Coordinates of N, CA, C and O in Angstrom, one line a residue:
L206 N -6.9 -5.0 -2.3 CA -7.2 -5.6 -1.1 C -7.2 -4.6 0.0 O -6.5 -3.6 0.0
T207 N -8.0 -4.9 1.0 CA -8.0 -4.1 2.3 C -8.1 -5.1 3.4 O -8.9 -6.0 3.4
H208 N -7.1 -5.0 4.4 CA -7.2 -5.9 5.5 C -7.0 -5.0 6.8 O -6.1 -4.2 6.8
I209 N -7.9 -5.3 7.8 CA -7.8 -4.6 9.0 C -7.5 -5.6 10.1 O -8.3 -6.6 10.2
S210 N -6.5 -5.4 10.9 CA -6.1 -6.4 11.9 C -7.0 -6.4 13.1 O -7.8 -5.5 13.3
D211 N -6.8 -7.5 13.9 CA -7.4 -7.5 15.2 C -6.8 -6.3 16.0 O -5.8 -5.8 15.6
I212 N -7.4 -6.0 17.1 CA -6.9 -5.0 18.0 C -5.6 -5.4 18.5 O -5.4 -6.5 19.1
R213 N -4.6 -4.5 18.4 CA -3.2 -4.8 19.0 C -3.2 -4.0 20.3 O -3.4 -2.8 20.2
T214 N -2.9 -4.6 21.4 CA -2.9 -3.9 22.7 C -1.4 -3.9 23.2 O -0.8 -5.0 23.3
L215 N -1.0 -2.8 23.6 CA 0.4 -2.6 24.1 C 0.4 -2.6 25.7 O -0.6 -2.1 26.2
P216 N 1.4 -3.1 26.3 CA 1.4 -3.1 27.8 C 1.7 -1.7 28.3 O 2.2 -0.8 27.6
G217 N 1.4 -1.5 29.6 CA 1.8 -0.3 30.3 C 1.2 1.0 29.7 O 0.0 1.0 29.3
A218 N 2.0 2.0 29.5 CA 1.6 3.3 29.0 C 1.5 3.4 27.5 O 1.2 4.4 27.0
G219 N 1.8 2.3 26.8 CA 1.7 2.3 25.4 C 3.0 2.9 24.8 O 4.1 2.9 25.4
S220 N 2.9 3.3 23.5 CA 4.0 3.8 22.8 C 3.5 4.9 21.7 O 2.4 4.8 21.3
D221 N 4.4 5.8 21.4 CA 4.1 6.7 20.3 C 4.9 6.5 19.1 O 4.9 7.2 18.1
R222 N 5.6 5.3 19.1 CA 6.4 4.9 17.9 C 6.2 3.4 17.6 O 6.5 2.6 18.5
I223 N 5.7 3.1 16.4 CA 5.3 1.8 16.1 C 5.9 1.5 14.7 O 5.8 2.3 13.8
Q224 N 6.4 0.3 14.5 CA 6.8 -0.2 13.2 C 6.0 -1.4 12.8 O 5.7 -2.2 13.6
V225 N 5.7 -1.4 11.5 CA 5.1 -2.5 10.9 C 5.9 -3.0 9.7 O 6.3 -2.2 8.8
T226 N 6.2 -4.3 9.6 CA 6.9 -4.8 8.5 C 6.0 -5.8 7.7 O 5.4 -6.7 8.3
L227 N 5.9 -5.6 6.4 CA 5.2 -6.6 5.5 C 6.2 -7.3 4.6 O 7.1 -6.6 4.0
R228 N 6.1 -8.6 4.5 CA 6.9 -9.3 3.5 C 6.0 -9.5 2.3 O 5.0 -10.2 2.4
L229 N 6.4 -8.9 1.2 CA 5.7 -9.0 -0.1 C 6.4 -10.0 -1.1 O 7.5 -9.8 -1.4
E230 N 5.6 -10.9 -1.5 CA 6.2 -11.9 -2.5 C 5.5 -11.7 -3.9 O 4.3 -11.4 -3.9
D231 N 6.2 -11.9 -4.9 CA 5.8 -11.7 -6.3 C 5.3 -10.3 -6.5 O 4.3 -10.0 -7.2
F232 N 6.0 -9.3 -5.9 CA 5.6 -7.9 -5.9 C 6.3 -7.2 -6.9 O 7.6 -7.3 -7.1
D233 N 5.6 -6.4 -7.7 CA 6.2 -5.6 -8.8 C 5.8 -4.1 -8.5 O 4.7 -3.8 -8.7
E234 N 6.8 -3.3 -8.1 CA 6.5 -1.9 -7.8 C 6.0 -1.1 -9.0 O 5.3 -0.1 -8.7
V235 N 6.2 -1.5 -10.2 CA 5.7 -0.8 -11.3 C 4.2 -0.9 -11.5 O 3.5 0.1 -11.8
T236 N 3.7 -2.1 -11.3 CA 2.2 -2.3 -11.5 C 1.4 -2.6 -10.3 O 0.2 -2.8 -10.3
Q237 N 2.1 -2.7 -9.1 CA 1.4 -3.0 -7.9 C 1.7 -2.0 -6.8 O 2.8 -1.3 -6.8
D238 N 0.9 -1.9 -5.8 CA 1.1 -1.0 -4.6 C 0.6 -1.7 -3.4 O -0.4 -2.4 -3.4
C239 N 1.3 -1.4 -2.3 CA 0.9 -1.9 -1.0 C 1.3 -0.9 0.1 O 2.4 -0.4 0.1
S240 N 0.3 -0.5 0.9 CA 0.6 0.5 1.9 C 0.0 0.1 3.2 O -0.8 -0.9 3.3
C241 N 0.3 0.9 4.2 CA -0.1 0.6 5.6 C -0.5 1.8 6.4 O 0.2 2.8 6.2
Q242 N -1.5 1.8 7.2 CA -1.9 2.8 8.1 C -2.2 2.2 9.5 O -2.5 1.1 9.6
L243 N -2.1 3.1 10.5 CA -2.6 2.7 11.8 C -3.9 3.3 12.1 O -4.2 4.5 11.7
L244 N -4.8 2.6 12.7 CA -6.1 3.1 13.1 C -6.1 3.2 14.7 O -5.8 2.2 15.3
T245 N -6.3 4.4 15.2 CA -6.2 4.7 16.6 C -7.4 5.5 17.1 O -8.3 5.8 16.3
G246 N -7.4 5.8 18.4 CA -8.4 6.7 18.9 C -9.8 6.0 19.2 O -9.9 4.8 19.1
A247 N -10.8 6.8 19.5 CA -12.1 6.3 19.8 C -12.6 5.5 18.6 O -12.7 6.1 17.5
A248 N -13.1 4.3 18.8 CA -13.6 3.4 17.8 C -12.6 3.3 16.6 O -13.0 3.0 15.5
F249 N -11.3 3.5 16.8 CA -10.3 3.4 15.8 C -10.6 4.3 14.6 O -10.3 3.9 13.5
G250 N -11.1 5.5 14.9 CA -11.5 6.4 13.8 C -10.4 7.4 13.3 O -10.6 8.1 12.4
T251 N -9.3 7.4 14.0 CA -8.2 8.2 13.6 C -7.2 7.4 12.7 O -6.7 6.4 13.1
V252 N -6.9 7.9 11.6 CA -6.0 7.3 10.6 C -4.6 7.9 10.7 O -4.5 9.1 10.5
E253 N -3.6 7.1 11.0 CA -2.2 7.6 11.1 C -1.5 7.1 9.9 O -1.5 5.9 9.6
E254 N -0.7 8.0 9.3 CA 0.1 7.7 8.1 C 1.5 7.5 8.6 O 2.0 8.1 9.6
P255 N 2.3 6.6 7.9 CA 3.7 6.4 8.3 C 4.5 7.7 8.0 O 4.3 8.4 7.1
V256 N 5.5 7.9 8.9 CA 6.5 9.0 8.6 C 7.6 8.6 7.7 O 8.2 9.4 7.1
S257 N 7.8 7.3 7.6 CA 8.8 6.8 6.6 C 8.4 5.3 6.2 O 7.8 4.6 7.0
T258 N 8.9 5.0 5.0 CA 8.8 3.6 4.5 C 10.1 3.2 3.9 O 10.7 4.0 3.2
L259 N 10.6 2.0 4.3 CA 11.8 1.5 3.8 C 11.6 0.2 3.1 O 11.0 -0.7 3.7
D260 N 12.1 0.0 1.9 CA 12.1 -1.3 1.2 C 13.4 -1.9 1.2 O 14.4 -1.3 1.0
R261 N 13.4 -3.3 1.4 CA 14.7 -4.0 1.3 C 14.3 -5.4 0.7 O 13.3 -6.0 1.0
T262 N 15.2 -5.8 -0.2 CA 15.0 -7.1 -0.8 C 15.6 -8.2 0.1 O 16.7 -8.0 0.6
V263 N 14.8 -9.3 0.3 CA 15.3 -10.4 1.1 C 15.1 -11.7 0.4 O 14.2 -11.8 -0.5
D264 N 15.9 -12.7 0.7 CA 15.8 -14.0 0.1 C 15.7 -14.0 -1.4 O 15.0 -14.7 -2.0
G265 N 16.4 -13.0 -2.0 CA 16.6 -13.0 -3.4 C 15.5 -12.2 -4.2 O 15.8 -11.3 -4.9
D266 N 14.2 -12.4 -3.9 CA 13.2 -11.7 -4.7 C 12.0 -11.2 -3.9 O 11.1 -10.6 -4.4
A267 N 12.0 -11.5 -2.6 CA 10.9 -11.0 -1.8 C 11.2 -9.6 -1.3 O 12.4 -9.2 -1.3
L268 N 10.2 -8.8 -1.0 CA 10.4 -7.4 -0.6 C 9.9 -7.3 0.8 O 8.8 -7.7 1.1
E269 N 10.7 -6.8 1.7 CA 10.2 -6.4 3.1 C 10.0 -4.9 3.1 O 11.0 -4.1 2.8
R270 N 8.8 -4.4 3.4 CA 8.5 -3.0 3.4 C 8.3 -2.7 4.9 O 7.4 -3.2 5.5
V271 N 9.1 -1.7 5.4 CA 9.0 -1.3 6.8 C 8.4 0.0 6.9 O 8.9 1.0 6.4
F272 N 7.2 0.1 7.6 CA 6.5 1.4 7.9 C 6.8 1.8 9.3 O 6.6 1.1 10.2
T273 N 7.3 3.1 9.5 CA 7.5 3.6 10.8 C 6.5 4.7 11.1 O 6.3 5.6 10.3
F274 N 5.8 4.6 12.2 CA 4.8 5.6 12.6 C 5.3 6.3 13.9 O 5.7 5.6 14.8
E275 N 5.2 7.6 13.9 CA 5.5 8.4 15.0 C 4.3 9.2 15.3 O 3.9 10.1 14.6
L276 N 3.6 8.8 16.4 CA 2.3 9.4 16.8 C 2.5 10.6 17.7 O 3.5 10.8 18.4
G277 N 1.5 11.5 17.7 CA 1.5 12.7 18.6 C 1.5 12.4 20.1 O 1.9 13.2 20.9
A278 N 1.0 11.2 20.4 CA 0.9 10.8 21.8 C 0.9 9.3 21.9 O 0.5 8.6 20.9
P279 N 1.3 8.7 23.0 CA 1.3 7.3 23.1 C -0.1 6.7 23.0 O -1.1 7.3 23.4
V280 N -0.2 5.5 22.4 CA -1.4 4.8 22.3 C -1.2 3.4 23.0 O -0.1 2.9 23.0
T281 N -2.3 2.9 23.5 CA -2.3 1.6 24.2 C -2.9 0.5 23.3 O -2.7 -0.7 23.5
D282 N -3.7 0.9 22.3 CA -4.2 0.0 21.4 C -4.4 0.6 20.0 O -4.6 1.8 19.9
F283 N -4.3 -0.3 19.0 CA -4.4 0.2 17.6 C -4.8 -1.0 16.7 O -4.8 -2.1 17.1
R284 N -5.2 -0.7 15.5 CA -5.4 -1.7 14.5 C -4.5 -1.3 13.3 O -4.2 -0.1 13.1
I285 N -4.1 -2.3 12.5 CA -3.3 -2.1 11.3 C -4.1 -2.2 10.1 O -4.8 -3.3 9.9
K286 N -4.1 -1.2 9.2 CA -4.9 -1.3 8.0 C -3.9 -1.4 6.8 O -3.0 -0.6 6.6
T287 N -4.0 -2.5 6.1 CA -3.1 -2.8 4.9 C -4.0 -2.7 3.7 O -5.0 -3.3 3.6
T288 N -3.5 -2.0 2.7 CA -4.2 -1.9 1.4 C -3.2 -2.2 0.3 O -2.0 -2.0 0.4
G289 N -3.8 -2.8 -0.8 CA -3.0 -3.1 -1.9 C -3.8 -3.0 -3.2 O -5.0 -3.1 -3.2
H290 N -3.1 -2.7 -4.3 CA -3.7 -2.5 -5.6 C -2.8 -3.3 -6.6 O -1.6 -3.3 -6.5
I291 N -3.5 -3.8 -7.6 CA -2.8 -4.5 -8.7 C -3.4 -4.0 -10.0 O -4.5 -3.6 -10.1
A292 N -2.6 -4.0 -11.1 CA -3.0 -3.5 -12.4 C -3.8 -4.6 -13.1 O -4.6 -4.3 -13.9
S293 N -3.5 -5.9 -12.8 CA -4.1 -7.0 -13.5 C -4.4 -8.1 -12.5 O -3.5 -8.5 -11.7
A294 N -5.5 -8.8 -12.6 CA -5.8 -9.9 -11.8 C -5.0 -11.1 -12.1 O -4.9 -12.1 -11.4
L295 N -4.3 -11.0 -13.3 CA -3.4 -12.1 -13.7 C -2.0 -12.0 -13.1 O -1.2 -12.9 -13.3
A296 N -1.8 -10.9 -12.4 CA -0.4 -10.7 -11.8 C -0.6 -10.2 -10.3 O -0.3 -9.1 -9.9
P297 N -1.1 -11.1 -9.4 CA -1.3 -10.8 -8.0 C 0.0 -10.9 -7.2 O 1.0 -11.4 -7.7
F298 N 0.0 -10.3 -6.1 CA 1.2 -10.5 -5.1 C 0.6 -11.0 -3.8 O -0.6 -11.1 -3.6
H299 N 1.5 -11.4 -3.0 CA 1.2 -12.1 -1.7 C 1.8 -11.4 -0.5 O 3.0 -11.2 -0.6
V300 N 1.0 -11.1 0.5 CA 1.5 -10.6 1.7 C 1.8 -11.8 2.6 O 0.9 -12.4 3.2
A301 N 3.1 -12.2 2.6 CA 3.4 -13.5 3.3 C 3.6 -13.4 4.8 O 3.4 -14.4 5.5
M302 N 3.8 -12.2 5.3 CA 4.1 -12.0 6.7 C 3.9 -10.6 7.1 O 4.1 -9.7 6.3
R303 N 3.4 -10.4 8.3 CA 3.3 -9.0 8.9 C 3.8 -9.1 10.3 O 3.4 -10.0 11.1
K304 N 4.8 -8.2 10.7 CA 5.3 -8.1 12.0 C 5.0 -6.7 12.5 O 5.1 -5.7 11.7
D305 N 4.7 -6.5 13.7 CA 4.6 -5.1 14.3 C 5.1 -5.1 15.7 O 5.1 -6.1 16.4
W306 N 5.7 -3.9 16.0 CA 6.2 -3.8 17.4 C 6.3 -2.3 17.7 O 6.3 -1.4 16.9
A307 N 6.2 -2.1 19.0 CA 6.3 -0.7 19.6 C 7.8 -0.5 20.0 O 8.4 -1.4 20.5
I308 N 8.2 0.7 19.6 CA 9.7 1.0 19.9 C 9.7 1.9 21.1 O 9.0 2.9 21.2

């Protein structure tokens, strides 16, 4: 899967630190993958990788994956690119929620 969000616009001077949290349900780290990048710059052509990723189990079996981005300069707008891979179409996972905020 590949999903690119609508444009996210930050108030004021923007931020150089952004976090994105994805809630993954029916996710199996052995056979599935889910990652996140930020698209910034002119025409959103600059791809930013997270500096850290933190996984935590919530509600018994769901996984919250938190991506932290530390950018070289503040941005006032960006898009979120989420990608996922599965080993079998018989074992999909679900991105149940996405939250993002500037720190």
